[in-house]
PDB file of C-alpha atoms and ligand atoms in Angstrom:
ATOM      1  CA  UNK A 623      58.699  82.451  13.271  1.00 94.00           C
ATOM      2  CA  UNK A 624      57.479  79.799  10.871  1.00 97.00           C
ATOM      3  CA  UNK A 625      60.792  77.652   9.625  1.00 98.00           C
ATOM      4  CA  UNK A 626      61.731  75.124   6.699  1.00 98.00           C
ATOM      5  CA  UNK A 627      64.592  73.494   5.539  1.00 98.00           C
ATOM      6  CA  UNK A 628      65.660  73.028   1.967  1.00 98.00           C
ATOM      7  CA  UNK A 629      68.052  69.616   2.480  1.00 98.00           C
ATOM      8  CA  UNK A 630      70.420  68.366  -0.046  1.00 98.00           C
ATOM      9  CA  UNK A 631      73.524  67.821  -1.643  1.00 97.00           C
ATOM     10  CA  UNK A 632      73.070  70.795  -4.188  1.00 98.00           C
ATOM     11  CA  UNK A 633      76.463  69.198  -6.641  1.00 97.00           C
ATOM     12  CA  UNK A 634      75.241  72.232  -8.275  1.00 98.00           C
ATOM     13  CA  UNK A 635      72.310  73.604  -7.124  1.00 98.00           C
ATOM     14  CA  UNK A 636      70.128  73.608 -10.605  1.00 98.00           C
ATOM     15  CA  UNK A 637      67.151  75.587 -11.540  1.00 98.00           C
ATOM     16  CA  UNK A 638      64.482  72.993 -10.384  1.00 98.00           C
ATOM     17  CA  UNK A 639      66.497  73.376  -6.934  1.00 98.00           C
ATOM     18  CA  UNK A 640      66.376  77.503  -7.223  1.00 98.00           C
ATOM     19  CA  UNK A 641      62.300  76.853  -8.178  1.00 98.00           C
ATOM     20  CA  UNK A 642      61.595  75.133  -5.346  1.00 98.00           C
ATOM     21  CA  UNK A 643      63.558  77.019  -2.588  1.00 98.00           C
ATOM     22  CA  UNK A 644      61.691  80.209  -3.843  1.00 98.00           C
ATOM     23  CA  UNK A 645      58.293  78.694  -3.624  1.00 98.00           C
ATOM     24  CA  UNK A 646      59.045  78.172  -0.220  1.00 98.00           C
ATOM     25  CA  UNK A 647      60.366  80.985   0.834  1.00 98.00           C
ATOM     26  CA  UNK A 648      57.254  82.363   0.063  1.00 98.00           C
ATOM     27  CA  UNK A 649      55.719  80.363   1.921  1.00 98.00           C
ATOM     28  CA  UNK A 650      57.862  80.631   5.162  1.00 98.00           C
ATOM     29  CA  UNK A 651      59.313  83.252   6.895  1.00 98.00           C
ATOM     30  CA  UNK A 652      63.045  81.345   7.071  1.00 98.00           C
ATOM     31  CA  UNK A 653      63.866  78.923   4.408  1.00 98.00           C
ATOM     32  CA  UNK A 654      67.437  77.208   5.458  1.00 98.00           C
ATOM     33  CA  UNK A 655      68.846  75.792   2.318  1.00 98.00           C
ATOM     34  CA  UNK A 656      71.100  73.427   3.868  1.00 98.00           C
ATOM     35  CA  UNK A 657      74.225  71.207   2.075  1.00 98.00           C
ATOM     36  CA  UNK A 658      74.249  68.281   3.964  1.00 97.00           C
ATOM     37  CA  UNK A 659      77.882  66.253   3.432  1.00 90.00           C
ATOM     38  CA  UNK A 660      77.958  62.504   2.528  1.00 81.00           C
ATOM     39  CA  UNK A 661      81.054  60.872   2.587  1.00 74.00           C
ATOM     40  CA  UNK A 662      80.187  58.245   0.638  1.00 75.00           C
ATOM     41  CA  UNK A 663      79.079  60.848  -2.315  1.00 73.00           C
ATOM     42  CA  UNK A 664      82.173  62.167  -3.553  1.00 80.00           C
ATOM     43  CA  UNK A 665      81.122  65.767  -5.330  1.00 93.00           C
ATOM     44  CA  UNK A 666      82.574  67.567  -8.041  1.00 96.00           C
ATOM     45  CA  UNK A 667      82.209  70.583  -5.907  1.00 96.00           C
ATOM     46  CA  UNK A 668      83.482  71.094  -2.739  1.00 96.00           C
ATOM     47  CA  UNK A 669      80.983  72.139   0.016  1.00 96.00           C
ATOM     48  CA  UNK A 670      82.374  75.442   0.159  1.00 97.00           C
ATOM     49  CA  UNK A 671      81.877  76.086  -3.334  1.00 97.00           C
ATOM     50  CA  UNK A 672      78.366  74.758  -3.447  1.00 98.00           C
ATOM     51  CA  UNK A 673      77.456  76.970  -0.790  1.00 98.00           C
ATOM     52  CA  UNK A 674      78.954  79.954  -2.681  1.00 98.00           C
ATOM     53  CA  UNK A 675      76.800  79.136  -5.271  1.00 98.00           C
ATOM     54  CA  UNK A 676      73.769  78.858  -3.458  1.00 98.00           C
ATOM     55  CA  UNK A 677      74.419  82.153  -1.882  1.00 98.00           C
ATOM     56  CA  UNK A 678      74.848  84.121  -5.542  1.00 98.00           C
ATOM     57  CA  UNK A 679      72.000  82.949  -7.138  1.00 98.00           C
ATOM     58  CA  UNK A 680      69.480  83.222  -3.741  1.00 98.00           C
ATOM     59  CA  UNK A 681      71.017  86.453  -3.011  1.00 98.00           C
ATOM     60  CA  UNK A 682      67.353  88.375  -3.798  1.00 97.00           C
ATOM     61  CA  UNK A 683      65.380  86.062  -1.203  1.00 98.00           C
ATOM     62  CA  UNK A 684      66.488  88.031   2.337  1.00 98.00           C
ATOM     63  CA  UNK A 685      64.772  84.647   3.868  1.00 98.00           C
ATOM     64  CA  UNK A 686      66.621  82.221   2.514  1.00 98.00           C
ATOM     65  CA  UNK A 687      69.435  81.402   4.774  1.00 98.00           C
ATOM     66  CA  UNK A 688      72.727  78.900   2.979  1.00 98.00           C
ATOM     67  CA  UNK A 689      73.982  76.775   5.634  1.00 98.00           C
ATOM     68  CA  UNK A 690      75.813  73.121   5.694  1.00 98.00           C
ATOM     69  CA  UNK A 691      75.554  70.531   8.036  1.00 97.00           C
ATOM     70  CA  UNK A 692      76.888  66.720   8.514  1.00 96.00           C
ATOM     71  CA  UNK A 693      74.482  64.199  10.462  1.00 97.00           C
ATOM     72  CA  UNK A 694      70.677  63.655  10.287  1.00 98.00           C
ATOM     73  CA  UNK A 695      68.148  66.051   8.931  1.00 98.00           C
ATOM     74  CA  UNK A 696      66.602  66.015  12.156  1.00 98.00           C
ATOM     75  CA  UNK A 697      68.821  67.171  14.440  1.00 98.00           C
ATOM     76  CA  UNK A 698      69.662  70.019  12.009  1.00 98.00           C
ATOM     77  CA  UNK A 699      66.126  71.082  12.220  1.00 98.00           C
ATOM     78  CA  UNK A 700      66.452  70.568  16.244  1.00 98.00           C
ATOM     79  CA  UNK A 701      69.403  72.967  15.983  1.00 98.00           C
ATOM     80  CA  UNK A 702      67.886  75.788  14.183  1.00 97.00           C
ATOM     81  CA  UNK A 703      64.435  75.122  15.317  1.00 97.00           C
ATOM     82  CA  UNK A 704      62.914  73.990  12.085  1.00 98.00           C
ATOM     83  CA  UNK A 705      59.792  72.384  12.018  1.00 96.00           C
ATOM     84  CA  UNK A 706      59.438  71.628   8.236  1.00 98.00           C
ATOM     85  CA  UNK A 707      61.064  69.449   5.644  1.00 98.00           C
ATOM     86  CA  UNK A 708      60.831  70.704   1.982  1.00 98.00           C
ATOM     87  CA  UNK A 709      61.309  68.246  -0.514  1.00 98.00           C
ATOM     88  CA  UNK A 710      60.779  68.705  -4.463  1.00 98.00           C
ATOM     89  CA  UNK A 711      59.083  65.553  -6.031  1.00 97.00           C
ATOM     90  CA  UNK A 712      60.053  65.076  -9.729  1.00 96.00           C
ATOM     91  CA  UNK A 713      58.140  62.101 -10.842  1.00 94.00           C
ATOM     92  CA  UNK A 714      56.389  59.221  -9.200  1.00 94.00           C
ATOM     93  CA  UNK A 715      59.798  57.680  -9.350  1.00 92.00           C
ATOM     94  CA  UNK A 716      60.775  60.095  -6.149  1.00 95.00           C
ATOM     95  CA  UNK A 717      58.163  59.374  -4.625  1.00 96.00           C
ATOM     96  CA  UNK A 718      58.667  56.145  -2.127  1.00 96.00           C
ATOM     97  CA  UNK A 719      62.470  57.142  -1.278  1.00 96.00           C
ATOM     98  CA  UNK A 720      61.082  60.452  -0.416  1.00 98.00           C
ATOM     99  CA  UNK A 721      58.251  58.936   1.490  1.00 98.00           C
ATOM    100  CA  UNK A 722      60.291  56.522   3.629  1.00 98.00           C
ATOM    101  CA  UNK A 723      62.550  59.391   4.963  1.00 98.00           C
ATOM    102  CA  UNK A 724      59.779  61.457   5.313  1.00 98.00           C
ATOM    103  CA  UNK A 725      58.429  58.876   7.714  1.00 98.00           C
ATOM    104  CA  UNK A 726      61.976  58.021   9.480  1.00 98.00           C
ATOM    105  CA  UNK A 727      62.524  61.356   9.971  1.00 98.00           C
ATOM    106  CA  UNK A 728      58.689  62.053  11.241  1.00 98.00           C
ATOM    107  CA  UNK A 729      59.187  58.622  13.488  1.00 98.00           C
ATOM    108  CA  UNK A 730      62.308  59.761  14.699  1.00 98.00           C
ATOM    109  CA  UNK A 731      61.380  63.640  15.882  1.00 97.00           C
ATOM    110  CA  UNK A 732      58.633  64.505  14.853  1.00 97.00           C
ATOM    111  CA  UNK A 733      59.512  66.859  12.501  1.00 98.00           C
ATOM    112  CA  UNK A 734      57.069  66.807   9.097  1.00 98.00           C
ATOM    113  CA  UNK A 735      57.792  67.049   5.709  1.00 98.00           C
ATOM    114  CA  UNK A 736      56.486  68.913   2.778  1.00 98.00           C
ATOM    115  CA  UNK A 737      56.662  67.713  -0.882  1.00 98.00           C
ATOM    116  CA  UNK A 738      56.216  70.126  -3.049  1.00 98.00           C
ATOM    117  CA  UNK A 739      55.977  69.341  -6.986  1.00 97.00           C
ATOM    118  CA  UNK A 740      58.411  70.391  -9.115  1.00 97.00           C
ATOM    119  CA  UNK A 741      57.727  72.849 -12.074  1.00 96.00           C
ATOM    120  CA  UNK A 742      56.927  70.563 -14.603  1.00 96.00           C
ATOM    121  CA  UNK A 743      59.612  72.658 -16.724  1.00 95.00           C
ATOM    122  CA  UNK A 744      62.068  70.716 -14.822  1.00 96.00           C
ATOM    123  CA  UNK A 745      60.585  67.671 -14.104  1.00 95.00           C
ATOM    124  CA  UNK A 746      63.844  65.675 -15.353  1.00 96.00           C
ATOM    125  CA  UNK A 747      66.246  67.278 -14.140  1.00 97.00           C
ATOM    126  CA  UNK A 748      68.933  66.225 -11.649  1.00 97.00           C
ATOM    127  CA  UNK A 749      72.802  67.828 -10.391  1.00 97.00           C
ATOM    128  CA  UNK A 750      73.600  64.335 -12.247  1.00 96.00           C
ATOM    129  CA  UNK A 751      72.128  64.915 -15.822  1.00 97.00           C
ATOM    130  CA  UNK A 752      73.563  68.118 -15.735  1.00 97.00           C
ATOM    131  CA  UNK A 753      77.035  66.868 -14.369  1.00 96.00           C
ATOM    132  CA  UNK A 754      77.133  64.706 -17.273  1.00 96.00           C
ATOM    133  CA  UNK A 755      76.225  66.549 -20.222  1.00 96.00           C
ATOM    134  CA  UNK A 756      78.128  69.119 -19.167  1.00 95.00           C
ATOM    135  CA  UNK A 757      81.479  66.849 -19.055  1.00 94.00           C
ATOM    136  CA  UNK A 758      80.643  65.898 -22.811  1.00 93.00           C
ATOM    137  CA  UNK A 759      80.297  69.612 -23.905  1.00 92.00           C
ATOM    138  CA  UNK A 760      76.913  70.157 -23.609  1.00 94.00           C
ATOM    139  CA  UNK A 761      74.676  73.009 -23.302  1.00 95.00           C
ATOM    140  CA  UNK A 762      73.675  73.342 -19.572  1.00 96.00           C
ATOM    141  CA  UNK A 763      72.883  76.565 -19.742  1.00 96.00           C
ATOM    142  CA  UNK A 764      68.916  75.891 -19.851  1.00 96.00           C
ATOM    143  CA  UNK A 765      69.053  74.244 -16.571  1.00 98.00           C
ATOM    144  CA  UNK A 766      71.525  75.904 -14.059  1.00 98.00           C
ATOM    145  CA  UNK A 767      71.666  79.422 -13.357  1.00 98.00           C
ATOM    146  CA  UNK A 768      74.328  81.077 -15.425  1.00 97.00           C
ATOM    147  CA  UNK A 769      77.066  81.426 -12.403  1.00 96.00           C
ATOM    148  CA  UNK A 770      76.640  77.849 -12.025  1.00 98.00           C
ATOM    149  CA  UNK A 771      77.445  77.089 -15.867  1.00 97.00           C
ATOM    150  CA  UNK A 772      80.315  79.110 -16.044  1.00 96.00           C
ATOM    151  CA  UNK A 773      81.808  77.001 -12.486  1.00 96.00           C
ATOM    152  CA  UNK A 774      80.629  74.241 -14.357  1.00 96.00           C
ATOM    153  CA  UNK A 775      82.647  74.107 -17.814  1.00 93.00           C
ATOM    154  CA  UNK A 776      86.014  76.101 -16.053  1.00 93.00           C
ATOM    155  CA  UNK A 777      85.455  72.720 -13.387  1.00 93.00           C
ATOM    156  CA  UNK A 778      85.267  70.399 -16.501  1.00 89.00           C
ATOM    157  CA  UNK A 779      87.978  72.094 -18.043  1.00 86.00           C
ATOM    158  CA  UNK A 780      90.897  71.866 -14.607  1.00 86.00           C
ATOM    159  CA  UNK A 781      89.730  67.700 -14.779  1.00 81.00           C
TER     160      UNK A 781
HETATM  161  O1  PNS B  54      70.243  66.129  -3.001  1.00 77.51           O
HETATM  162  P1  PNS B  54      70.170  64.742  -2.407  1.00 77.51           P
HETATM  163  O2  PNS B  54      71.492  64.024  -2.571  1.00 77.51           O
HETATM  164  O3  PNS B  54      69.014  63.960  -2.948  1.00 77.51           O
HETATM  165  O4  PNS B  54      69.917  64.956  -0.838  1.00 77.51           O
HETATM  166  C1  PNS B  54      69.757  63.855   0.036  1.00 77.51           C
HETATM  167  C2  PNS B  54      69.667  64.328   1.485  1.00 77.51           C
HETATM  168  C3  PNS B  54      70.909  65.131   1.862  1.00 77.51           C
HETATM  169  C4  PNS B  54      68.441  65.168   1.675  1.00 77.51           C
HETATM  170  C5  PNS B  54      69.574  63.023   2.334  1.00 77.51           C
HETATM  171  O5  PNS B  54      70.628  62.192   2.035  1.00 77.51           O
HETATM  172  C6  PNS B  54      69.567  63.314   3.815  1.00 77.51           C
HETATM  173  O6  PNS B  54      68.528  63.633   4.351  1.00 77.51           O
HETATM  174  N1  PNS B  54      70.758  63.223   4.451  1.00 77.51           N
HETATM  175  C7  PNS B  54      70.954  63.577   5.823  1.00 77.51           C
HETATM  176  C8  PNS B  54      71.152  62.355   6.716  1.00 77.51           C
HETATM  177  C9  PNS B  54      69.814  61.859   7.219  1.00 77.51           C
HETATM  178  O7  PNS B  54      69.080  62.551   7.898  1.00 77.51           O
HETATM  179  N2  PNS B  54      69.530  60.606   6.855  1.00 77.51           N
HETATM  180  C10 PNS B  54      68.301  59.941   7.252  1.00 77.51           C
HETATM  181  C11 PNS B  54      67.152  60.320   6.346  1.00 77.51           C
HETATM  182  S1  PNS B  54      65.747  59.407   6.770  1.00 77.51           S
END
């Protein structure tokens, strides 16, 4: 069984996110899409909701598992016996953060990572962007799948 994870904070998951996780689940035979918790990044969702979220709009992909975690990449893939790290690279200006965990976390286990281009249709987009425009009334809906929006502007709208 060929394994990959799909690491990140997902404060929504966005459509670059959704491209990327379904490339690879065509690629592998289990994609874990995993919310990893920071505690120094407060979210506007809470982990439970992201996760919802991730489940709705990945509900066609049978091989993409939604799963959450709190420590180090690599000893979530040791847990679920992953041997891959997926990571979506936006612009150049991913590129050496990206790189340096990709090398911790190869120095560290052994465990490799993949970086896989993002659609150039989303090229700048982040859960940040999307987080902001949407608290000024912007139109997200070009950029988040449409459960996502909705959560979105009713989350805006409680604050
Ligand atoms: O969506 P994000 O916020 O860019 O995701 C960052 C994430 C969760 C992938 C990164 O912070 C991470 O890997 N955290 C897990 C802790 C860890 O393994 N840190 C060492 C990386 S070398």
């Amino acid at each position: 069984m060929r394994r990959a994870v799909c690491p990140g904070s997902f404060d929504p998951v966005t459509l670059g996110h959704l491209d990327i996780i379904e490339r690879a689940a065509r690629l592998y035979d289990e994609v874990y899409v995993a919310v990893f918790m920071n505690a120094s990044k407060g979210g506007l969702f809470e982990v439970e909701e992201r996760l919802e979220m991730l489940e709705e709009v990945t509900a066609d992909h049978p091989n993409v598992i939604i799963d959450s975690f709190q420590g180090l990449v690599v000893d979530y893939c040791k847990s679920r016996e992953i041997e891959v790290v997926i990571k979506g690279i936006r612009a150049v200006s991913d590129f050496d953060y990206e790189l340096s965990m990709a090398q911790m976390n190869h120095g560290l286990s052994g465990v490799d990572t993949l970086f896989m281009p993002t659609n150039r249709l989303y090229s700048f987009l982040s859960s940040s962007l999307v987080k902001d425009v949407a608290k000024w009334g912007g139109d997200v809906s070009a950029h988040v799948p449409q459960t996502v929006a909705r959560r979105l502007v009713a989350r805006l709208r409680e604050q």
